[in-house]
PDB file of C-alpha atoms in Angstrom:
ATOM      1  CA  ARG A   1      96.584 168.747  73.095  1.00  0.00           C
ATOM      2  CA  ARG A   2      94.751 165.498  72.406  1.00  0.00           C
ATOM      3  CA  THR A   3      92.119 166.077  69.194  1.00  0.00           C
ATOM      4  CA  ARG A   4      89.363 163.687  68.757  1.00  0.00           C
ATOM      5  CA  GLY A   5      91.355 162.547  65.426  1.00  0.00           C
ATOM      6  CA  ASP A   6      93.954 161.495  67.934  1.00  0.00           C
ATOM      7  CA  GLY A   7      91.636 159.264  70.060  1.00  0.00           C
ATOM      8  CA  ASN A   8      89.803 157.707  67.026  1.00  0.00           C
ATOM      9  CA  VAL A   9      93.082 156.123  65.727  1.00  0.00           C
ATOM     10  CA  THR A  10      93.589 155.229  69.035  1.00  0.00           C
ATOM     11  CA  ALA A  11      90.661 153.503  69.415  1.00  0.00           C
ATOM     12  CA  LEU A  12      91.152 152.084  65.767  1.00  0.00           C
ATOM     13  CA  LEU A  13      94.605 150.684  66.607  1.00  0.00           C
ATOM     14  CA  GLY A  14      93.106 148.732  69.971  1.00  0.00           C
ATOM     15  CA  SER A  15      90.573 147.291  68.004  1.00  0.00           C
ATOM     16  CA  ILE A  16      93.401 145.823  65.728  1.00  0.00           C
ATOM     17  CA  LEU A  17      95.564 144.824  68.353  1.00  0.00           C
ATOM     18  CA  ALA A  18      92.536 142.790  69.628  1.00  0.00           C
ATOM     19  CA  ILE A  19      91.421 141.433  66.553  1.00  0.00           C
ATOM     20  CA  THR A  20      94.970 140.318  65.755  1.00  0.00           C
ATOM     21  CA  VAL A  21      95.973 138.806  69.311  1.00  0.00           C
ATOM     22  CA  ARG A  22      91.999 136.959  69.209  1.00  0.00           C
ATOM     23  CA  ALA A  23      92.805 135.828  65.337  1.00  0.00           C
ATOM     24  CA  GLY A  24      96.081 134.845  66.341  1.00  0.00           C
ATOM     25  CA  THR A  25      95.448 132.197  69.520  1.00  0.00           C
ATOM     26  CA  SER A  26      95.054 129.252  67.361  1.00  0.00           C
ATOM     27  CA  LEU A  27      98.301 130.164  65.149  1.00  0.00           C
ATOM     28  CA  VAL A  28     100.491 130.361  68.607  1.00  0.00           C
ATOM     29  CA  TYR A  29      98.487 126.785  69.616  1.00  0.00           C
ATOM     30  CA  ALA A  30      99.581 124.933  66.684  1.00  0.00           C
ATOM     31  CA  THR A  31     102.909 126.728  66.020  1.00  0.00           C
ATOM     32  CA  VAL A  32     104.519 125.935  69.623  1.00  0.00           C
ATOM     33  CA  GLY A  33     103.100 122.605  69.450  1.00  0.00           C
ATOM     34  CA  GLU A  34     105.180 121.863  66.139  1.00  0.00           C
ATOM     35  CA  ILE A  35     108.281 123.860  67.374  1.00  0.00           C
ATOM     36  CA  TYR A  36     108.271 120.948  69.670  1.00  0.00           C
ATOM     37  CA  THR A  37     107.640 118.389  67.062  1.00  0.00           C
ATOM     38  CA  GLU A  38     110.080 119.613  64.889  1.00  0.00           C
ATOM     39  CA  ARG A  39     112.720 120.517  67.857  1.00  0.00           C
ATOM     40  CA  ALA A  40     112.460 116.305  68.606  1.00  0.00           C
ATOM     41  CA  GLY A  41     113.444 116.160  64.657  1.00  0.00           C
ATOM     42  CA  ILE A  42     109.782 114.859  63.546  1.00  0.00           C
ATOM     43  CA  LEU A  43     108.047 116.985  60.672  1.00  0.00           C
ATOM     44  CA  ASN A  44     104.649 117.278  61.073  1.00  0.00           C
ATOM     45  CA  LEU A  45     102.583 118.878  57.521  1.00  0.00           C
ATOM     46  CA  GLY A  46      99.962 117.288  59.124  1.00  0.00           C
ATOM     47  CA  VAL A  47      98.634 120.267  61.409  1.00  0.00           C
ATOM     48  CA  GLU A  48      95.826 121.573  59.175  1.00  0.00           C
ATOM     49  CA  GLY A  49      94.340 118.276  59.113  1.00  0.00           C
ATOM     50  CA  MET A  50      94.860 118.038  62.552  1.00  0.00           C
ATOM     51  CA  MET A  51      93.261 121.619  63.432  1.00  0.00           C
ATOM     52  CA  ILE A  52      89.785 121.424  61.048  1.00  0.00           C
ATOM     53  CA  MET A  53      89.661 117.971  62.945  1.00  0.00           C
ATOM     54  CA  GLY A  54      90.056 119.562  66.148  1.00  0.00           C
ATOM     55  CA  ALA A  55      87.290 122.295  64.830  1.00  0.00           C
ATOM     56  CA  VAL A  56      84.772 120.371  64.139  1.00  0.00           C
ATOM     57  CA  CYS A  57      84.782 117.468  67.151  1.00  0.00           C
ATOM     58  CA  GLY A  58      85.797 120.345  69.781  1.00  0.00           C
ATOM     59  CA  PHE A  59      82.676 121.635  68.223  1.00  0.00           C
ATOM     60  CA  ALA A  60      80.293 119.206  68.086  1.00  0.00           C
ATOM     61  CA  ALA A  61      81.255 117.498  70.937  1.00  0.00           C
ATOM     62  CA  ALA A  62      80.178 120.541  72.972  1.00  0.00           C
ATOM     63  CA  PHE A  63      77.043 121.229  71.320  1.00  0.00           C
ATOM     64  CA  SER A  64      75.902 117.829  72.475  1.00  0.00           C
ATOM     65  CA  SER A  65      76.988 117.947  75.803  1.00  0.00           C
ATOM     66  CA  GLY A  66      76.565 121.614  76.548  1.00  0.00           C
ATOM     67  CA  SER A  67      80.399 122.135  77.721  1.00  0.00           C
ATOM     68  CA  VAL A  68      82.570 124.009  76.292  1.00  0.00           C
ATOM     69  CA  TRP A  69      85.303 122.322  78.357  1.00  0.00           C
ATOM     70  CA  ALA A  70      84.276 119.041  76.922  1.00  0.00           C
ATOM     71  CA  GLY A  71      84.871 120.073  73.621  1.00  0.00           C
ATOM     72  CA  VAL A  72      87.869 121.592  74.357  1.00  0.00           C
ATOM     73  CA  ALA A  73      89.073 118.209  75.655  1.00  0.00           C
ATOM     74  CA  THR A  74      87.930 116.547  72.732  1.00  0.00           C
ATOM     75  CA  ALA A  75      89.823 118.672  70.263  1.00  0.00           C
ATOM     76  CA  ILE A  76      92.774 117.699  72.662  1.00  0.00           C
ATOM     77  CA  ILE A  77      91.886 114.020  71.568  1.00  0.00           C
ATOM     78  CA  VAL A  78      91.592 114.130  68.401  1.00  0.00           C
ATOM     79  CA  GLY A  79      94.412 116.086  67.463  1.00  0.00           C
ATOM     80  CA  GLY A  80      96.401 113.484  69.479  1.00  0.00           C
ATOM     81  CA  LEU A  81      94.914 110.374  67.713  1.00  0.00           C
ATOM     82  CA  LEU A  82      95.765 111.993  64.749  1.00  0.00           C
ATOM     83  CA  ALA A  83      99.449 113.041  66.055  1.00  0.00           C
ATOM     84  CA  LEU A  84     100.119 109.271  66.723  1.00  0.00           C
ATOM     85  CA  ILE A  85      98.811 108.084  63.318  1.00  0.00           C
ATOM     86  CA  HIS A  86     101.721 110.150  62.270  1.00  0.00           C
ATOM     87  CA  ALA A  87     104.024 109.299  64.618  1.00  0.00           C
ATOM     88  CA  PHE A  88     103.764 105.155  64.139  1.00  0.00           C
ATOM     89  CA  PRO A  89     104.946 105.499  60.546  1.00  0.00           C
ATOM     90  CA  THR A  90     107.478 108.208  60.223  1.00  0.00           C
ATOM     91  CA  ILE A  91     108.845 106.962  63.920  1.00  0.00           C
ATOM     92  CA  THR A  92     108.592 103.129  64.571  1.00  0.00           C
ATOM     93  CA  LEU A  93     107.994 102.346  60.428  1.00  0.00           C
ATOM     94  CA  ARG A  94     110.618 105.641  58.887  1.00  0.00           C
ATOM     95  CA  ALA A  95     108.384 106.509  56.335  1.00  0.00           C
ATOM     96  CA  ASP A  96     108.525 109.474  54.929  1.00  0.00           C
ATOM     97  CA  GLN A  97     107.718 112.129  57.377  1.00  0.00           C
ATOM     98  CA  THR A  98     106.848 114.373  54.279  1.00  0.00           C
ATOM     99  CA  VAL A  99     104.033 111.999  52.219  1.00  0.00           C
ATOM    100  CA  SER A 100     103.022 111.023  56.198  1.00  0.00           C
ATOM    101  CA  GLY A 101     101.933 114.897  56.919  1.00  0.00           C
ATOM    102  CA  LEU A 102     100.542 115.802  53.435  1.00  0.00           C
ATOM    103  CA  ALA A 103      98.402 112.659  54.064  1.00  0.00           C
ATOM    104  CA  ILE A 104      96.814 113.391  57.439  1.00  0.00           C
ATOM    105  CA  THR A 105      96.148 116.665  56.089  1.00  0.00           C
ATOM    106  CA  ILE A 106      94.297 115.331  53.342  1.00  0.00           C
ATOM    107  CA  PHE A 107      92.419 112.738  55.733  1.00  0.00           C
ATOM    108  CA  GLY A 108      91.368 115.065  58.289  1.00  0.00           C
ATOM    109  CA  SER A 109      90.078 117.798  55.901  1.00  0.00           C
ATOM    110  CA  GLY A 110      87.893 114.848  54.096  1.00  0.00           C
ATOM    111  CA  LEU A 111      86.893 113.490  57.148  1.00  0.00           C
ATOM    112  CA  ALA A 112      86.100 117.471  59.159  1.00  0.00           C
ATOM    113  CA  SER A 113      83.892 117.857  55.831  1.00  0.00           C
ATOM    114  CA  PHE A 114      82.207 114.481  56.377  1.00  0.00           C
ATOM    115  CA  LEU A 115      81.680 114.453  59.927  1.00  0.00           C
ATOM    116  CA  GLY A 116      80.581 117.859  59.714  1.00  0.00           C
ATOM    117  CA  GLN A 117      77.544 117.178  57.597  1.00  0.00           C
ATOM    118  CA  ARG A 118      76.355 114.629  59.700  1.00  0.00           C
ATOM    119  CA  LEU A 119      77.382 114.641  63.944  1.00  0.00           C
ATOM    120  CA  GLY A 120      74.388 117.889  64.073  1.00  0.00           C
ATOM    121  CA  PRO A 121      70.512 116.892  65.378  1.00  0.00           C
ATOM    122  CA  ASP A 122      69.682 113.958  63.995  1.00  0.00           C
ATOM    123  CA  GLY A 123      72.605 113.270  62.015  1.00  0.00           C
ATOM    124  CA  HIS A 124      71.949 116.733  60.239  1.00  0.00           C
ATOM    125  CA  PRO A 125      74.503 118.772  59.414  1.00  0.00           C
ATOM    126  CA  LEU A 126      76.423 121.018  61.820  1.00  0.00           C
ATOM    127  CA  VAL A 127      76.189 124.327  59.809  1.00  0.00           C
ATOM    128  CA  GLY A 128      74.204 126.696  61.153  1.00  0.00           C
ATOM    129  CA  LEU A 129      73.597 125.143  64.702  1.00  0.00           C
ATOM    130  CA  ILE A 130      74.919 127.720  67.671  1.00  0.00           C
ATOM    131  CA  GLY A 131      76.316 126.185  70.688  1.00  0.00           C
ATOM    132  CA  PRO A 132      78.568 127.414  74.141  1.00  0.00           C
ATOM    133  CA  LYS A 133      81.226 129.314  73.384  1.00  0.00           C
ATOM    134  CA  PHE A 134      84.223 131.028  75.345  1.00  0.00           C
ATOM    135  CA  GLY A 135      82.933 134.216  76.089  1.00  0.00           C
ATOM    136  CA  LYS A 136      85.053 137.410  76.239  1.00  0.00           C
ATOM    137  CA  LEU A 137      86.655 138.209  80.124  1.00  0.00           C
ATOM    138  CA  GLU A 138      87.453 141.081  81.292  1.00  0.00           C
ATOM    139  CA  ILE A 139      91.098 141.050  83.874  1.00  0.00           C
ATOM    140  CA  PRO A 140      90.094 143.544  86.191  1.00  0.00           C
ATOM    141  CA  GLY A 141      92.859 146.405  86.530  1.00  0.00           C
ATOM    142  CA  LEU A 142      94.825 144.937  83.842  1.00  0.00           C
ATOM    143  CA  SER A 143      91.874 145.274  81.217  1.00  0.00           C
ATOM    144  CA  SER A 144      91.601 149.491  82.461  1.00  0.00           C
ATOM    145  CA  ILE A 145      95.377 149.675  81.153  1.00  0.00           C
ATOM    146  CA  PRO A 146      95.753 152.434  78.409  1.00  0.00           C
ATOM    147  CA  PHE A 147      95.131 150.957  74.694  1.00  0.00           C
ATOM    148  CA  LEU A 148      96.449 147.656  75.911  1.00  0.00           C
ATOM    149  CA  GLY A 149      94.083 147.042  78.443  1.00  0.00           C
ATOM    150  CA  LYS A 150      91.237 146.676  76.536  1.00  0.00           C
ATOM    151  CA  ALA A 151      93.516 144.884  73.549  1.00  0.00           C
ATOM    152  CA  LEU A 152      94.596 142.012  75.799  1.00  0.00           C
ATOM    153  CA  PHE A 153      92.902 141.730  78.743  1.00  0.00           C
ATOM    154  CA  THR A 154      89.504 141.549  77.789  1.00  0.00           C
ATOM    155  CA  GLN A 155      90.440 138.767  75.938  1.00  0.00           C
ATOM    156  CA  ASP A 156      88.613 134.837  75.790  1.00  0.00           C
ATOM    157  CA  LEU A 157      89.926 132.363  77.772  1.00  0.00           C
ATOM    158  CA  LEU A 158      91.996 130.448  75.884  1.00  0.00           C
ATOM    159  CA  VAL A 159      93.511 133.759  74.916  1.00  0.00           C
ATOM    160  CA  TYR A 160      94.721 133.863  78.639  1.00  0.00           C
ATOM    161  CA  ILE A 161      96.379 130.112  78.378  1.00  0.00           C
ATOM    162  CA  MET A 162      98.051 131.227  75.710  1.00  0.00           C
ATOM    163  CA  TYR A 163      99.717 133.806  77.316  1.00  0.00           C
ATOM    164  CA  LEU A 164     100.590 131.480  79.610  1.00  0.00           C
ATOM    165  CA  LEU A 165     102.056 128.484  77.560  1.00  0.00           C
ATOM    166  CA  VAL A 166     104.073 130.911  76.059  1.00  0.00           C
ATOM    167  CA  PRO A 167     106.284 131.225  78.135  1.00  0.00           C
ATOM    168  CA  ILE A 168     106.172 127.920  79.824  1.00  0.00           C
ATOM    169  CA  ALA A 169     106.674 126.233  76.575  1.00  0.00           C
ATOM    170  CA  TRP A 170     110.226 128.876  76.109  1.00  0.00           C
ATOM    171  CA  PHE A 171     111.474 128.174  79.420  1.00  0.00           C
ATOM    172  CA  TYR A 172     110.753 124.215  79.476  1.00  0.00           C
ATOM    173  CA  LEU A 173     112.635 124.232  76.325  1.00  0.00           C
ATOM    174  CA  TYR A 174     115.812 126.106  77.145  1.00  0.00           C
ATOM    175  CA  LYS A 175     115.694 126.164  80.939  1.00  0.00           C
ATOM    176  CA  THR A 176     115.114 122.228  81.893  1.00  0.00           C
ATOM    177  CA  ARG A 177     116.772 119.196  81.629  1.00  0.00           C
ATOM    178  CA  PRO A 178     113.496 117.465  79.523  1.00  0.00           C
ATOM    179  CA  GLY A 179     114.301 120.582  77.578  1.00  0.00           C
ATOM    180  CA  LEU A 180     117.886 119.482  76.532  1.00  0.00           C
ATOM    181  CA  HIS A 181     116.912 116.605  76.117  1.00  0.00           C
ATOM    182  CA  LEU A 182     114.159 117.089  73.445  1.00  0.00           C
ATOM    183  CA  ARG A 183     116.644 119.672  71.491  1.00  0.00           C
ATOM    184  CA  ALA A 184     119.873 116.800  71.876  1.00  0.00           C
ATOM    185  CA  VAL A 185     117.359 113.882  70.141  1.00  0.00           C
ATOM    186  CA  GLY A 186     116.336 116.195  67.008  1.00  0.00           C
ATOM    187  CA  GLU A 187     119.837 118.092  66.689  1.00  0.00           C
ATOM    188  CA  ASP A 188     122.154 114.745  67.109  1.00  0.00           C
ATOM    189  CA  PRO A 189     119.249 111.450  68.074  1.00  0.00           C
ATOM    190  CA  GLN A 190     122.782 109.375  68.654  1.00  0.00           C
ATOM    191  CA  ALA A 191     124.506 111.811  71.040  1.00  0.00           C
ATOM    192  CA  ALA A 192     121.384 111.867  72.853  1.00  0.00           C
ATOM    193  CA  ASP A 193     120.743 108.020  72.954  1.00  0.00           C
ATOM    194  CA  ALA A 194     124.426 107.359  74.507  1.00  0.00           C
ATOM    195  CA  MET A 195     123.228 109.904  77.156  1.00  0.00           C
ATOM    196  CA  GLY A 196     120.431 107.799  77.772  1.00  0.00           C
ATOM    197  CA  VAL A 197     118.139 109.347  76.754  1.00  0.00           C
ATOM    198  CA  SER A 198     115.247 107.243  74.904  1.00  0.00           C
ATOM    199  CA  VAL A 199     115.083 108.661  71.090  1.00  0.00           C
ATOM    200  CA  THR A 200     111.744 106.992  70.144  1.00  0.00           C
ATOM    201  CA  ALA A 201     109.359 107.819  73.287  1.00  0.00           C
ATOM    202  CA  THR A 202     111.189 110.917  72.613  1.00  0.00           C
ATOM    203  CA  ARG A 203     109.594 111.747  69.463  1.00  0.00           C
ATOM    204  CA  TYR A 204     106.681 110.049  69.970  1.00  0.00           C
ATOM    205  CA  LEU A 205     105.518 112.242  73.219  1.00  0.00           C
ATOM    206  CA  TYR A 206     106.758 115.535  71.560  1.00  0.00           C
ATOM    207  CA  THR A 207     104.820 114.599  68.036  1.00  0.00           C
ATOM    208  CA  ILE A 208     101.442 113.612  69.984  1.00  0.00           C
ATOM    209  CA  LEU A 209     101.995 116.780  72.084  1.00  0.00           C
ATOM    210  CA  GLY A 210     102.251 119.109  68.814  1.00  0.00           C
ATOM    211  CA  GLY A 211      98.902 117.018  67.508  1.00  0.00           C
ATOM    212  CA  MET A 212      96.917 118.044  71.056  1.00  0.00           C
ATOM    213  CA  LEU A 213      98.042 121.743  70.515  1.00  0.00           C
ATOM    214  CA  ALA A 214      97.199 121.776  67.063  1.00  0.00           C
ATOM    215  CA  GLY A 215      93.592 120.206  68.136  1.00  0.00           C
ATOM    216  CA  LEU A 216      93.627 122.541  70.619  1.00  0.00           C
ATOM    217  CA  GLY A 217      94.135 125.104  68.008  1.00  0.00           C
ATOM    218  CA  GLY A 218      91.032 124.137  66.193  1.00  0.00           C
ATOM    219  CA  ALA A 219      88.914 124.241  69.298  1.00  0.00           C
ATOM    220  CA  HIS A 220      89.565 128.115  69.882  1.00  0.00           C
ATOM    221  CA  LEU A 221      88.075 128.893  65.687  1.00  0.00           C
ATOM    222  CA  SER A 222      85.087 126.828  66.983  1.00  0.00           C
ATOM    223  CA  LEU A 223      84.382 127.548  70.244  1.00  0.00           C
ATOM    224  CA  ALA A 224      85.767 131.468  70.353  1.00  0.00           C
ATOM    225  CA  TYR A 225      87.228 133.116  68.056  1.00  0.00           C
ATOM    226  CA  THR A 226      84.053 132.367  65.387  1.00  0.00           C
ATOM    227  CA  PRO A 227      81.909 130.343  67.429  1.00  0.00           C
ATOM    228  CA  GLY A 228      80.156 127.711  65.116  1.00  0.00           C
ATOM    229  CA  TRP A 229      80.875 125.126  61.948  1.00  0.00           C
ATOM    230  CA  THR A 230      81.536 125.905  58.619  1.00  0.00           C
ATOM    231  CA  GLU A 231      83.066 123.512  56.065  1.00  0.00           C
ATOM    232  CA  GLY A 232      86.991 124.878  55.996  1.00  0.00           C
ATOM    233  CA  MET A 233      87.336 126.907  58.830  1.00  0.00           C
ATOM    234  CA  THR A 234      90.836 127.094  58.932  1.00  0.00           C
ATOM    235  CA  ALA A 235      91.614 128.276  55.649  1.00  0.00           C
ATOM    236  CA  GLY A 236      94.705 127.132  55.945  1.00  0.00           C
ATOM    237  CA  ARG A 237      96.016 128.001  59.530  1.00  0.00           C
ATOM    238  CA  GLY A 238      97.948 124.645  59.131  1.00  0.00           C
ATOM    239  CA  TRP A 239     100.301 125.863  57.016  1.00  0.00           C
ATOM    240  CA  ILE A 240     100.587 129.458  57.934  1.00  0.00           C
ATOM    241  CA  ALA A 241     101.851 127.537  61.329  1.00  0.00           C
ATOM    242  CA  ILE A 242     104.154 125.356  60.058  1.00  0.00           C
ATOM    243  CA  ALA A 243     105.489 128.499  58.201  1.00  0.00           C
ATOM    244  CA  LEU A 244     106.026 130.260  61.427  1.00  0.00           C
ATOM    245  CA  VAL A 245     107.982 127.885  62.710  1.00  0.00           C
ATOM    246  CA  ILE A 246     110.547 128.935  60.537  1.00  0.00           C
ATOM    247  CA  PHE A 247     110.012 132.448  60.773  1.00  0.00           C
ATOM    248  CA  ALA A 248     110.872 132.086  64.804  1.00  0.00           C
ATOM    249  CA  THR A 249     113.576 129.772  64.449  1.00  0.00           C
ATOM    250  CA  TRP A 250     112.092 127.055  66.187  1.00  0.00           C
ATOM    251  CA  ASN A 251     111.225 129.482  69.479  1.00  0.00           C
ATOM    252  CA  PRO A 252     108.173 129.933  71.114  1.00  0.00           C
ATOM    253  CA  LEU A 253     108.620 133.357  72.700  1.00  0.00           C
ATOM    254  CA  ARG A 254     109.546 134.691  68.816  1.00  0.00           C
ATOM    255  CA  SER A 255     105.798 132.557  67.786  1.00  0.00           C
ATOM    256  CA  VAL A 256     104.277 135.115  69.225  1.00  0.00           C
ATOM    257  CA  ILE A 257     105.756 138.228  67.008  1.00  0.00           C
ATOM    258  CA  GLY A 258     105.091 135.841  63.764  1.00  0.00           C
TER     259      GLY A 258
END
């Protein structure tokens, strides 16, 4: 017979799963982006800086415009621009990738702190402001599935986009010709060049894509997970994402388990 204690345990486990999915969404975005960047042969240690810049700029844009989608777009653009700054010295100038990535993290963290104190109304800090946010959405039918329904299908829209992103990223990487070219560039750039694949263009493309997804991960923090801005709100998630890439063995599907 089902007891009240069993129901409490089930509810507790369901709540833990729901929080885990919500908290892990920003990590999955950043991890998938870093997987693509590293598959192209570029190590990006600037993920932390890109995430926190995406968080502050995304929230500031959403607050000033009243639109969460303006915040998302701004975060993606800012992440891509920081990735471009990383791509130029490492790909074109062949500078040390580790040094460049660390510089991006230091630069992004410092700039985010500076902007967070000045992007509010009349140049005041963003801390304490309440702006638009992604609310929870129940998917009819799926949200009523016992145990998993409330945890997985009563989430914000960016979580649902993450559900779609992961299998699409896996399929693209392993089942398409552009994905094959990407893996070839990372594993044997000389062979890829002999096949007619532009190594430089491919590395630029996926480094920028990785930065855009890192920025989106930051936007999820400030627009959905803990709406608002607080200094240091990424709390090392960029470094966790880099570790998850290794844990996932550069496979998007395994990153979800991590």
